[in-house]
Amino acid sequence: MSAPERIPPRSVTATDPAAAELLARGELIVRGRIREASNAALYCTVTYGDREAACVYKPVAGERPLWDFPDGTLAGREAAAYEVSRATGWDLVPPTVLRDGPYGEGMCQLWIETAPGAELLALVDGEEPEPGWKAIGFAEAGEGRTALLVHADDDRLRRLAVLDAVINNADRKGGHLLPTADGRLYGIDHGVTFHTEDKLRTLLWGWAGETLPEEALDVLKTLRDALAPLGPLTAALTPLITPAEIDATRARVDSLLASGTHPEPGTDWPAIPWPPV
């Protein structure tokens, strides 16, 4: 009698409700290292029952010390960014959990396959962007030439700009934007977020000072309720970031609702990350 045919595991995508459970409870197997990352970032597969997926595992032990963020906290901030993204309903951050792994506790995030040819950033000649684009600022384009850096006037990017303002993202680069074949857009690399001081540093300044869309205001009101002392988002963030950082997040949401506008670049901190991509 022949053995029953083994059914291959079912691949899990970012929109699958089972993704977070798979990442949290599945068996992690390291397949390689992502060498471009500034901190240790390992490409892995994770398997749980009949489900599997590719993922990124960033162990706390591989985090590079930073002068302005406490050591060993970046993985928790990445997971916290996912929790805030999930609470918005926009799902702009791939499923992310804080868990134990082959090299100790770390962040585990679902791997996202990007779609080629999706143009979100560009360097253009002239002093004003073309229709459908927003100006970021002027940048050196090589051989002594200066060009205008622009980003797409895209609702997905605008939502991400609002999320970044809430989580106080200090490093929103072009390489952290992952468009997918199904038309979604994900943002990754949220280790330097949730600081209690204003650290917002991003390429998505095209809407600075503009009125927030009604959709964004509704989402901010939802976040305000969820961030109440006994709210569900407060409970989700409590194991991941400090009480002072949760208070600061709550204050940023209140400030955005009070102003009704996208934030503008500050003067005490570089407004654009370097390198920008």
Coordinates of N, CA, C and O in Angstrom, one line a residue, residues 2 82 166 173 206 223 230 232 246 248 273:
S2 N 0.7 2.1 -1.0 CA 1.5 3.3 -1.1 C 1.1 4.4 0.0 O 0.0 4.4 0.4
Y82 N 3.2 48.0 12.8 CA 2.2 47.1 12.2 C 0.8 47.2 13.0 O -0.2 47.3 12.4
V166 N 1.8 59.7 12.5 CA 1.3 59.2 13.7 C 2.4 58.4 14.5 O 2.6 58.6 15.7
K173 N 12.2 56.2 3.5 CA 13.0 56.3 2.3 C 12.2 55.7 1.1 O 11.3 54.9 1.3
G206 N 5.0 66.0 0.1 CA 4.3 66.7 -1.0 C 3.0 67.3 -0.5 O 2.5 68.3 -1.1
L223 N -8.3 56.0 15.6 CA -7.1 55.7 16.4 C -7.1 56.4 17.8 O -6.7 55.8 18.8
L230 N -7.6 52.4 28.2 CA -8.0 51.0 28.2 C -8.4 50.5 26.8 O -9.1 49.5 26.6
P232 N -8.1 49.1 22.8 CA -7.4 47.9 22.2 C -6.0 48.2 21.6 O -5.1 47.4 21.7
I246 N 3.7 55.7 24.0 CA 2.3 55.5 23.7 C 1.6 56.9 24.0 O 0.7 57.3 23.2
A248 N 2.9 59.8 23.7 CA 3.4 60.7 22.6 C 2.6 60.4 21.3 O 2.3 61.3 20.6
P273 N 15.4 62.0 4.8 CA 16.4 61.0 5.1 C 17.5 60.9 4.1 O 17.3 61.3 2.9

